[in-house]
CSV table of C-alpha atoms in Angstrom, one decimal:
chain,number,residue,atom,x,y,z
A,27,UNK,CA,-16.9,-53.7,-71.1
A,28,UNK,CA,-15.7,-57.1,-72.3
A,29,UNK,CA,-16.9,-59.0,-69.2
A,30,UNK,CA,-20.2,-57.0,-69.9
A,31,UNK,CA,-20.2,-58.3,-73.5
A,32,UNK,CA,-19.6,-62.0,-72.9
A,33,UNK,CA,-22.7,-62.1,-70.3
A,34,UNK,CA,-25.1,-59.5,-70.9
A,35,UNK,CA,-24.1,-58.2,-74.5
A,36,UNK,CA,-26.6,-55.5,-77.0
A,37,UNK,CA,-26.9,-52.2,-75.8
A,38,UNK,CA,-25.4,-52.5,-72.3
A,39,UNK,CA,-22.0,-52.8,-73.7
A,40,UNK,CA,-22.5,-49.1,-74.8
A,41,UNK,CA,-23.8,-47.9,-71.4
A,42,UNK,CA,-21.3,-49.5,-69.5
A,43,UNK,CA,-18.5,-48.1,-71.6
A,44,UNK,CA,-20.6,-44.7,-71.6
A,45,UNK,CA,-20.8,-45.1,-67.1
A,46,UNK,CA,-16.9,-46.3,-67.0
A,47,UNK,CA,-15.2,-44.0,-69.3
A,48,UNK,CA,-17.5,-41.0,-67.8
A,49,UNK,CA,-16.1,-42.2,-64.4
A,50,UNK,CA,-12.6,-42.3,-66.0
A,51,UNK,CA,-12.7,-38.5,-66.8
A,52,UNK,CA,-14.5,-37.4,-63.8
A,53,UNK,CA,-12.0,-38.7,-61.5
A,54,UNK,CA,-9.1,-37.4,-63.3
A,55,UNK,CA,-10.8,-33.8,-62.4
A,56,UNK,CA,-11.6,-34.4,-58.9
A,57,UNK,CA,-7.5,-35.5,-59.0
A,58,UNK,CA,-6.4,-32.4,-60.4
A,59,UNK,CA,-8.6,-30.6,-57.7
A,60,UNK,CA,-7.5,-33.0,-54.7
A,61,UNK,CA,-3.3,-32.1,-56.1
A,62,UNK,CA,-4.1,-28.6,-55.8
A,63,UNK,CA,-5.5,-28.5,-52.5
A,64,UNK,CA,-2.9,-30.4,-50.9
A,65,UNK,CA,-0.2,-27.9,-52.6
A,66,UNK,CA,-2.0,-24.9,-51.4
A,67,UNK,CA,-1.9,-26.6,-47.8
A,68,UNK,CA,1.4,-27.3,-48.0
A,69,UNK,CA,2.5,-23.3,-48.5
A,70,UNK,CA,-0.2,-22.5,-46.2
A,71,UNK,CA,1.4,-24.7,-43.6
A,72,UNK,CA,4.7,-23.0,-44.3
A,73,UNK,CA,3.1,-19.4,-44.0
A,74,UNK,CA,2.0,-19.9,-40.9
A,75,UNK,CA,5.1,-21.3,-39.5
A,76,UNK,CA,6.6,-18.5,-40.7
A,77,UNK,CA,4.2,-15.4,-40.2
A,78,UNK,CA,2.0,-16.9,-37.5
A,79,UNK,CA,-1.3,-18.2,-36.9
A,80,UNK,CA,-2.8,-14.9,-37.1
A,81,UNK,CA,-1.0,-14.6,-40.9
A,82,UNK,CA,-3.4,-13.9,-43.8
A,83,UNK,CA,-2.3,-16.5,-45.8
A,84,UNK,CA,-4.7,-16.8,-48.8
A,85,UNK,CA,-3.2,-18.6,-51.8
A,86,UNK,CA,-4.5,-19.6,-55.3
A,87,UNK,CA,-4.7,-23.1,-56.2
A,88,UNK,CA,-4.9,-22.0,-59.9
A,89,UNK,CA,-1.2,-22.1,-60.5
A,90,UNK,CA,-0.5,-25.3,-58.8
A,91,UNK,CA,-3.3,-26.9,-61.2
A,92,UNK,CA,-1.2,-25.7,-64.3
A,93,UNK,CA,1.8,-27.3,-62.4
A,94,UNK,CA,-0.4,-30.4,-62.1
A,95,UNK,CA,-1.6,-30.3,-65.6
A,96,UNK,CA,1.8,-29.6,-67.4
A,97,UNK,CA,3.5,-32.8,-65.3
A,98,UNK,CA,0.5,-34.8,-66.8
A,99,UNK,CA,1.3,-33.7,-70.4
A,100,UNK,CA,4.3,-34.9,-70.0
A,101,UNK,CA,3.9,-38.1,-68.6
A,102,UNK,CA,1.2,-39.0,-70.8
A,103,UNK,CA,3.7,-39.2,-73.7
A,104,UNK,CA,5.7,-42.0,-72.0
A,105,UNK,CA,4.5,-45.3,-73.9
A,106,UNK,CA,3.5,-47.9,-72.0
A,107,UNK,CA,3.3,-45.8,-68.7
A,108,UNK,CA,0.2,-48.1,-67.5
A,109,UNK,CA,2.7,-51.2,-67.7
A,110,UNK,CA,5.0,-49.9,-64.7
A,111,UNK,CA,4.8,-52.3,-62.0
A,112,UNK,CA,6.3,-49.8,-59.9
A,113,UNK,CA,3.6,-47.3,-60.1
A,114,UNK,CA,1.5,-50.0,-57.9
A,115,UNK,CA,3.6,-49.7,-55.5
A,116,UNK,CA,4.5,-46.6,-55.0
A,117,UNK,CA,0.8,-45.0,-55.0
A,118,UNK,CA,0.5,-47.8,-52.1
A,119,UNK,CA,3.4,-45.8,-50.5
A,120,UNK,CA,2.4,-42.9,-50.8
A,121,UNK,CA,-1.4,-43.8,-49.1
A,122,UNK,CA,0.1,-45.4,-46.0
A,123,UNK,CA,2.0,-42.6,-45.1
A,124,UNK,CA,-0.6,-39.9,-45.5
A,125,UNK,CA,-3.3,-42.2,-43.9
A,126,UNK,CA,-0.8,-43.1,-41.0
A,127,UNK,CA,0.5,-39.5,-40.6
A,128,UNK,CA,-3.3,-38.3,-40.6
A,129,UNK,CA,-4.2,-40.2,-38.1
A,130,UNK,CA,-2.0,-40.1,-36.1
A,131,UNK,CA,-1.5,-35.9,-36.2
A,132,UNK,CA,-5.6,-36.7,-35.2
A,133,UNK,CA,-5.0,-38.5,-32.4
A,134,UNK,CA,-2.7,-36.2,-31.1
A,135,UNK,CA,-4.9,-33.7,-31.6
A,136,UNK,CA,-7.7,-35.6,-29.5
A,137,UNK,CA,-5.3,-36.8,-26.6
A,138,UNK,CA,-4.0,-33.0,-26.7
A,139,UNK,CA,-4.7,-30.7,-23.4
A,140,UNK,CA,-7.4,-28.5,-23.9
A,141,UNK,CA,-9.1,-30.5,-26.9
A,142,UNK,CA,-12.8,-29.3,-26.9
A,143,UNK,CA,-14.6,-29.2,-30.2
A,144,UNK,CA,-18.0,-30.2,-30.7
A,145,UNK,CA,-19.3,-33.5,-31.6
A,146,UNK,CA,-23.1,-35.6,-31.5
A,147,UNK,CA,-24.3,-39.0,-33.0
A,148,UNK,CA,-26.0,-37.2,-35.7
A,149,UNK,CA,-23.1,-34.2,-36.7
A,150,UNK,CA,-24.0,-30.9,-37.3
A,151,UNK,CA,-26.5,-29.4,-35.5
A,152,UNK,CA,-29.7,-28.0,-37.0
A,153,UNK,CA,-30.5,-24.7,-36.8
A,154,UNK,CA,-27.2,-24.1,-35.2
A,155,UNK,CA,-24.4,-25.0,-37.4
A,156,UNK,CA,-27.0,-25.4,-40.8
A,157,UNK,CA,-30.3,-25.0,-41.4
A,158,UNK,CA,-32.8,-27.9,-41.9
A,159,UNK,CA,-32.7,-27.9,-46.2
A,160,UNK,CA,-29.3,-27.9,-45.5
A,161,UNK,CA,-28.4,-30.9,-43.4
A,162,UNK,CA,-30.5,-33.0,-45.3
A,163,UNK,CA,-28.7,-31.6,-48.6
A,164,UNK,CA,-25.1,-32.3,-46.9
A,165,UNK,CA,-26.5,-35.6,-45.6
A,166,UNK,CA,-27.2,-36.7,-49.4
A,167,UNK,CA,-23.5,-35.6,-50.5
A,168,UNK,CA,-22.1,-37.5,-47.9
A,169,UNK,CA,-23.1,-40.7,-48.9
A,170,UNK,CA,-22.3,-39.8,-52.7
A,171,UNK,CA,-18.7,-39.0,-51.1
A,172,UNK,CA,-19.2,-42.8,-49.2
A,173,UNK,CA,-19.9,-44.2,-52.5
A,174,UNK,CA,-16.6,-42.7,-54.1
A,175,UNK,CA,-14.6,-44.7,-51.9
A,176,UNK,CA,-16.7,-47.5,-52.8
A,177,UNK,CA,-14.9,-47.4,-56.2
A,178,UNK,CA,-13.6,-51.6,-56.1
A,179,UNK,CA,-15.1,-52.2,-59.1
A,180,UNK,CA,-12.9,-49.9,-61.3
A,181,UNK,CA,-9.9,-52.1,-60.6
A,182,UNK,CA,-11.3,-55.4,-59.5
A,183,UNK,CA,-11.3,-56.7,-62.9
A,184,UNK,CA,-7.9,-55.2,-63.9
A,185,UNK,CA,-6.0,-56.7,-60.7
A,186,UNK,CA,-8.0,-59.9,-61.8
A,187,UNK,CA,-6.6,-60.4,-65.7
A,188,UNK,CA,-2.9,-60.0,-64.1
A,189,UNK,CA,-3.2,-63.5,-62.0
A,190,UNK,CA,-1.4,-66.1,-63.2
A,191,UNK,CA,-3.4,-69.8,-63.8
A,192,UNK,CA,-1.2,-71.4,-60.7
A,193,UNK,CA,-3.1,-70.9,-57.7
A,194,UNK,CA,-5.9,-71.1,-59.2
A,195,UNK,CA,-7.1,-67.2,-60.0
A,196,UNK,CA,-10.9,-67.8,-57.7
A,197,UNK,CA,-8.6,-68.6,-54.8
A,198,UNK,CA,-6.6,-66.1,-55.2
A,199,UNK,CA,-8.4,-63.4,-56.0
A,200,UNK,CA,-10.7,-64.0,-53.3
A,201,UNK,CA,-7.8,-63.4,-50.7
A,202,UNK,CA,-6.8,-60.2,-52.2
A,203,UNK,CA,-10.4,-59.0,-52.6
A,204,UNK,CA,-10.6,-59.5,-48.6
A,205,UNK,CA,-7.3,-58.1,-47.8
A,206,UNK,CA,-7.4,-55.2,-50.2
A,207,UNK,CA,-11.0,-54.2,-48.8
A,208,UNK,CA,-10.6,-55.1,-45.0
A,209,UNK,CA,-7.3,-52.6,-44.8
A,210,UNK,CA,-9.0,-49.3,-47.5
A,211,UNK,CA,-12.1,-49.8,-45.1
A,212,UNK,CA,-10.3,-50.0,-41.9
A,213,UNK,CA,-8.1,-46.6,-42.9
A,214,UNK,CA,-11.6,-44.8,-44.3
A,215,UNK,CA,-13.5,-45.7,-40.8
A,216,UNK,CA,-10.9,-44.6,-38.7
A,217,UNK,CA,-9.7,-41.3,-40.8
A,218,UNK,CA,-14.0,-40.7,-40.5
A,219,UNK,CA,-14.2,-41.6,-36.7
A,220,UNK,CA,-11.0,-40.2,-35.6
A,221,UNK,CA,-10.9,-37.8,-38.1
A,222,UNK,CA,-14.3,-36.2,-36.8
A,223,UNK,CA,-13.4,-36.3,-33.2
A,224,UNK,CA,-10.5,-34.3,-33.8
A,225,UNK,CA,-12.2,-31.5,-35.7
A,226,UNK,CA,-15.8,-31.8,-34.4
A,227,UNK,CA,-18.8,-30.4,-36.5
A,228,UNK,CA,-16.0,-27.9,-38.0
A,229,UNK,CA,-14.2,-31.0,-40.1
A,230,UNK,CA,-12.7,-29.8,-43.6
A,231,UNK,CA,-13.4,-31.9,-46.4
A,232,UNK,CA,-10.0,-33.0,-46.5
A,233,UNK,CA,-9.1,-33.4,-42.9
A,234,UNK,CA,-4.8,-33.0,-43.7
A,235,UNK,CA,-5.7,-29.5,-44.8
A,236,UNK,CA,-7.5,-28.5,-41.4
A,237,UNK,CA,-6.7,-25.6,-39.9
A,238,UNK,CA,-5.7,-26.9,-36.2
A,239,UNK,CA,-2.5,-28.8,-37.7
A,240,UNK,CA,-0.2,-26.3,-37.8
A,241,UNK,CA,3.2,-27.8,-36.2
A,242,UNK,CA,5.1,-29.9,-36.6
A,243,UNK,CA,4.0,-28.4,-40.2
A,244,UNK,CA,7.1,-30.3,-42.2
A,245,UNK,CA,5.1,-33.7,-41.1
A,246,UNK,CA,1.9,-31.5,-42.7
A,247,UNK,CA,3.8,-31.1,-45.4
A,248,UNK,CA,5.3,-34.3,-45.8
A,249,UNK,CA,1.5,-36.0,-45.9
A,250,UNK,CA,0.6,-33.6,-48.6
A,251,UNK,CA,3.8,-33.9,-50.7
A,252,UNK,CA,2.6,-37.5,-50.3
A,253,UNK,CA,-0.8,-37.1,-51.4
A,254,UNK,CA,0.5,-34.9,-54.8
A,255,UNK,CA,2.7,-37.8,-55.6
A,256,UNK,CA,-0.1,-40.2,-55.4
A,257,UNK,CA,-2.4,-38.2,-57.5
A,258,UNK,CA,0.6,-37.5,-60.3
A,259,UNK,CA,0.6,-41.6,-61.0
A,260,UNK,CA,-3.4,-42.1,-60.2
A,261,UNK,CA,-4.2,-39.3,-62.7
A,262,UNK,CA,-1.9,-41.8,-65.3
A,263,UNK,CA,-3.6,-44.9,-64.4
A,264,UNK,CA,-7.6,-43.6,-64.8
A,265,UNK,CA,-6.6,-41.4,-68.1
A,266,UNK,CA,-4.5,-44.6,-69.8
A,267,UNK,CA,-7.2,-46.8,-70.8
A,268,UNK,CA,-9.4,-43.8,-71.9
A,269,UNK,CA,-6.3,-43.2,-74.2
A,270,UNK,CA,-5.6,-46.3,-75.5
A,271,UNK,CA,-9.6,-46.8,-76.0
A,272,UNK,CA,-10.0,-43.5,-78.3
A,273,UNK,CA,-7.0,-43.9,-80.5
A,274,UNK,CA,-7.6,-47.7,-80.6
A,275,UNK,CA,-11.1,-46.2,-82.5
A,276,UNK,CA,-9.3,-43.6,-84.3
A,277,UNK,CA,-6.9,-46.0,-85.6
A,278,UNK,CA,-9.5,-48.5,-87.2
A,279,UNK,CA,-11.6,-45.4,-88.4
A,280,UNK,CA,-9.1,-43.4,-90.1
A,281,UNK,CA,-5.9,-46.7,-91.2
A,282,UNK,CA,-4.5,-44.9,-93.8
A,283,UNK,CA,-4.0,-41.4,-91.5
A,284,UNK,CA,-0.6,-40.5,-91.3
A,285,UNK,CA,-1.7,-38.0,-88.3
A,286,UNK,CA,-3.1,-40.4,-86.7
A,287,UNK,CA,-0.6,-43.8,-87.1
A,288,UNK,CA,2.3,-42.2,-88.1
A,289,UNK,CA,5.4,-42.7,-85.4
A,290,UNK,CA,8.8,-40.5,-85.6
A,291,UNK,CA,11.6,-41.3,-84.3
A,292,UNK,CA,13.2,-38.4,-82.1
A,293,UNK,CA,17.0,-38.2,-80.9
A,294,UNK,CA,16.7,-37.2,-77.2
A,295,UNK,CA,19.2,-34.8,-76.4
A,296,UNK,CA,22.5,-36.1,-74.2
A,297,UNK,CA,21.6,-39.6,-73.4
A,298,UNK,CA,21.2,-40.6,-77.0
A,299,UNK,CA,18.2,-42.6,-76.6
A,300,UNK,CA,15.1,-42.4,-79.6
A,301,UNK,CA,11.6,-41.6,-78.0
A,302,UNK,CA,8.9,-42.5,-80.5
A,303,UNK,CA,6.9,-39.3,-81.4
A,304,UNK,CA,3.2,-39.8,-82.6
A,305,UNK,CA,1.5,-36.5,-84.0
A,306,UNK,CA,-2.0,-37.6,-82.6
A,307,UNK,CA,-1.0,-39.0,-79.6
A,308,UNK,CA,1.0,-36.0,-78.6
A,309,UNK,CA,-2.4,-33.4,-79.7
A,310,UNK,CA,-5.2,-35.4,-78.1
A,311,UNK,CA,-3.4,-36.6,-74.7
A,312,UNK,CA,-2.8,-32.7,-74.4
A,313,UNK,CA,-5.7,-31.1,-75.1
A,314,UNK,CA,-7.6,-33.8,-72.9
A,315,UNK,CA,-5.0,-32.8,-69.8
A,316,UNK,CA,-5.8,-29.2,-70.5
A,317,UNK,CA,-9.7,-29.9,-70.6
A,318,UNK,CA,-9.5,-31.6,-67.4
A,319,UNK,CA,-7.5,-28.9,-65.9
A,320,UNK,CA,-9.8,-25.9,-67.0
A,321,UNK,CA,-13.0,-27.9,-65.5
A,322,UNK,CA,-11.1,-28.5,-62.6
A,323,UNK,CA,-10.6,-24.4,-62.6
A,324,UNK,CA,-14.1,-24.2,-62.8
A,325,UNK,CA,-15.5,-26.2,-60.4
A,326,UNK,CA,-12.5,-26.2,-57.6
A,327,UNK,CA,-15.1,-28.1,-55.3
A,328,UNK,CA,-13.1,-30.6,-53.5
A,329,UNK,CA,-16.3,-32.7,-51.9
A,330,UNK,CA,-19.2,-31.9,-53.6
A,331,UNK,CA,-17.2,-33.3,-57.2
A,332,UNK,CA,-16.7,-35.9,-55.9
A,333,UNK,CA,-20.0,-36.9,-54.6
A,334,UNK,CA,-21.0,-36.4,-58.2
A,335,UNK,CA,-18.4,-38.6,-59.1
A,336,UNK,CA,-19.4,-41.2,-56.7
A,337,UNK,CA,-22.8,-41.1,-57.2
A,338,UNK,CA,-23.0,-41.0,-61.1
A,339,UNK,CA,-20.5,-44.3,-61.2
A,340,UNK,CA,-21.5,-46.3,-58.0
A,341,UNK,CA,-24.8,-47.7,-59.2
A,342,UNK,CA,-24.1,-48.7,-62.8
A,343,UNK,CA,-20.5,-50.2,-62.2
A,344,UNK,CA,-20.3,-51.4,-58.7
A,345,UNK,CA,-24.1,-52.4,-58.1
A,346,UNK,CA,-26.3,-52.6,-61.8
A,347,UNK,CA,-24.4,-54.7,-63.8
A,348,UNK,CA,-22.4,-56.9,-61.4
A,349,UNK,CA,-25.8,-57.9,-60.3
A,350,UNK,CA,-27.4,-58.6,-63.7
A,351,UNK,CA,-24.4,-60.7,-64.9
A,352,UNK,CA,-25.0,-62.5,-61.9
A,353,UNK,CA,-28.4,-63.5,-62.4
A,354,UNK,CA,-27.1,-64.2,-66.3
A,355,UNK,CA,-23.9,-66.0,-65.2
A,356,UNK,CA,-26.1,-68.2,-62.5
A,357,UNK,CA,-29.2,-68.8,-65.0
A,358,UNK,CA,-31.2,-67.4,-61.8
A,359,UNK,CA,-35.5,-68.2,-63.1
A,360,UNK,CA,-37.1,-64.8,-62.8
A,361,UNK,CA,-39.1,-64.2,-59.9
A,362,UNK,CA,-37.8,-66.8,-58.0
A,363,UNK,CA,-37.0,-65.6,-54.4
A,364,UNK,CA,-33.3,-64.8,-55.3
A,365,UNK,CA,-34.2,-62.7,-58.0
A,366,UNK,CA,-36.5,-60.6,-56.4
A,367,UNK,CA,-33.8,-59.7,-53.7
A,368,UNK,CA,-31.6,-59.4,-56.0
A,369,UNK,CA,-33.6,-56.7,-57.6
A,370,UNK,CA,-34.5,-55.3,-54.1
A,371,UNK,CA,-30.7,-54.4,-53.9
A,372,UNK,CA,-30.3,-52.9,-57.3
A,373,UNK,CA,-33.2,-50.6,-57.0
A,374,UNK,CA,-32.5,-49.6,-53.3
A,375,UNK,CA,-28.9,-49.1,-54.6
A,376,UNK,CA,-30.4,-47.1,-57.8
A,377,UNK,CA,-32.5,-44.9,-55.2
A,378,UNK,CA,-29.0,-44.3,-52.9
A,379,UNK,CA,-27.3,-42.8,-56.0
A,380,UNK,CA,-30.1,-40.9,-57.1
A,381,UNK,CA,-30.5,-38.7,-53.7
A,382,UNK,CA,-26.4,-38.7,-53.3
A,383,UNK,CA,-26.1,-37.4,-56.7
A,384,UNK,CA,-29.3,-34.7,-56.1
A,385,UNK,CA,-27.2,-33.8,-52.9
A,386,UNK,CA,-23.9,-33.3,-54.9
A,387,UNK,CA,-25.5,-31.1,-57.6
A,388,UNK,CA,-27.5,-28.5,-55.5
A,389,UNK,CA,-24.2,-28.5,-53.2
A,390,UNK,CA,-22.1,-27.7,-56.4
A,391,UNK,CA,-25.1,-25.3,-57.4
A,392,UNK,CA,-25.1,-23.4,-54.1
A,393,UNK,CA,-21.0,-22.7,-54.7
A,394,UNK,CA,-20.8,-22.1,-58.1
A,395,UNK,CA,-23.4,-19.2,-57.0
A,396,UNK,CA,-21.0,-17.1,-54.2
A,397,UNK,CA,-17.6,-18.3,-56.9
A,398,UNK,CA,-16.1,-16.3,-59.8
A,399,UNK,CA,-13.9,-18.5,-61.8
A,400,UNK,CA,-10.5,-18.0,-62.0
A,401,UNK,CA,-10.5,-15.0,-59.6
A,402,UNK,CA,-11.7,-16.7,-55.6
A,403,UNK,CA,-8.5,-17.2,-53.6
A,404,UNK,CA,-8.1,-20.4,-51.4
């Protein structure tokens, strides 16, 4: 928003903050979802080890949600929890080792004797494995779930204000930009492409949860444990500066509020340290976990969400305004030949998330239609 304000300014400081912190709270759902589902694989994995392939192992996801959400309570009463370094480099950890043990449980699968599944240029097959309204429909989500991963823009500015003045920060950031794209890009193309040729038309949204890794299921395990762990710090780093931005407000609204700015001191038990206890902090960081949880309940729809997600946030953050505070920051004359290309792209972009977001909405439609909340096992 304040990059936003310095070139652009008026009213499209408010939609930008009304697209990021939308984008904020979406993906903190489609995290609580994603958690689940890799804790649900992970005793599926062991149920089948144990009972056989045959096993009916049909598990809730419900309960490891409330896990999920109770851990987040929790750690979103540790001040200052956006400021670990550590976090960084752990959730970078954590996303190697699933990637790496992803792929490569793929192509073992691929390489493996007796490896037939079915696969074309164009996927699913009309008429066979969907019907026409429906591969278009898929088709549409796909690309919202495309534009998801396309998510630079919610941290290229972030990973931009911690560079120091010596190099100089364009330099810099220029390097990391290339690095930090060329290796998520490489890992998404191959998980896709390798991904698909291991499970064929039949691919699960989340290819770690399919059904033809069952051994060695610890390694199953282990990539999922890895993926929870992940999630547990990402859900942190999206929900912190949605925090800090509503009790920043609350603050300068309501100064003389004890509620809301008075801190007490707390003994913590054994060690003897003091945790610093604030009454609203404690009652809104809560009850926004708990939101997000019981939406995530809801809609327990691991690809179409996040299509929404991608599609809704894609167009005004990554593509709309970048492009306008281009044009602003460049003094670009309108309708020169730049301009017009430049507005080419922003409307062909706007058009992309308009048809992934239509795909991602009748997809979540047609589930919500054969689902009953709170009762549908995994």
């Amino acid at each position: 928003m304040g990059v936003v304000r310095s070139h652009l300014g008026g009213v499209k400081v408010t939609l930008c903050g009304i697209a990021q912190y939308a984008n904020l709270v979406g993906v903190t759902v489609g995290y609580t979802i994603t958690a689940s589902i890799s804790m649900v694989a992970v005793q599926k994995s062991n149920c089948f080890h144990k009972n056989g392939h045959e096993a009916s192992c049909s598990i809730e996801s419900y309960p490891y949600m409330i896990i999920f959400a109770v851990i987040q309570v929790i750690l979103s009463q540790i001040p200052n929890f956006h400021k670990l370094s550590w976090l960084s480099i752990l959730a970078a950890v954590m996303s190697f080792a699933y990637s790496s043990i992803g792929l490569g449980l793929s192509i073992a699968k691929v390489a493996g004797v007796g490896h037939h599944v079915k696969t074309s240029l164009t996927g699913v097959v009309v008429r066979v494995d969907v019907s026409e309204s429906e591969k278009v429909w898929k088709s549409f989500q796909a690309i919202g779930d495309i534009a998801f991963a396309y998510a630079y823009s919610t941290v290229l500015i972030e990973i931009q204000d911690t560079l120091r003045s010596s190099p100089p920060e364009n330099k810099v950031m220029k390097r990391a930009s290339l690095a930090g794209v060329s290796t998520t890009t490489l890992f998404y193309i191959l998980c896709g492409t390798i991904g698909y040729a291991a499970f064929g038309n039949k691919a699960p949204g989340n290819f770690l949860t399919g059904f033809g890794f069952y051994e060695p299921f610890w390694l199953i395990d282990l990539a999922n444990i890895c993926i929870a762990i992940h999630l547990i710090g990402a859900y942190q780093v999206f929900c912190q500066p949605l925090y800090g931005f509503v009790e920043a407000r609350c603050s300068q609204r309501w100064p003389d509020s004890k509620f809301i700015n008075s801190e007490h001191v707390v003994q913590v038990p054994c060690c003897g340290a003091k945790y610093s206890v604030n009454l609203f902090r404690l009652v809104w960081r809560t009850a926004y976990v708990v939101v997000t949880a019981v939406i995530a309940m809801i809609f327990p729809f691991f690809n179409d969400f996040l299509g929404l997600i991608g599609a809704a946030s894609f167009y005004p953050l990554t593509v709309y305004f970048p492009i306008e505070m281009h044009i602003a920051q460049r003094k670009i004359p309108k309708y020169s030949f730049t301009w017009v290309w430049l507005k080419i792209l922003s409307w062909t972009c706007l058009i992309v998330s308009l048809v992934a977001a239509a795909g991602s909405i009748k997809g979540l439609a047609t589930d919500v239609k054969h689902y009953k909340p709170f009762s549908t096992q995994q």
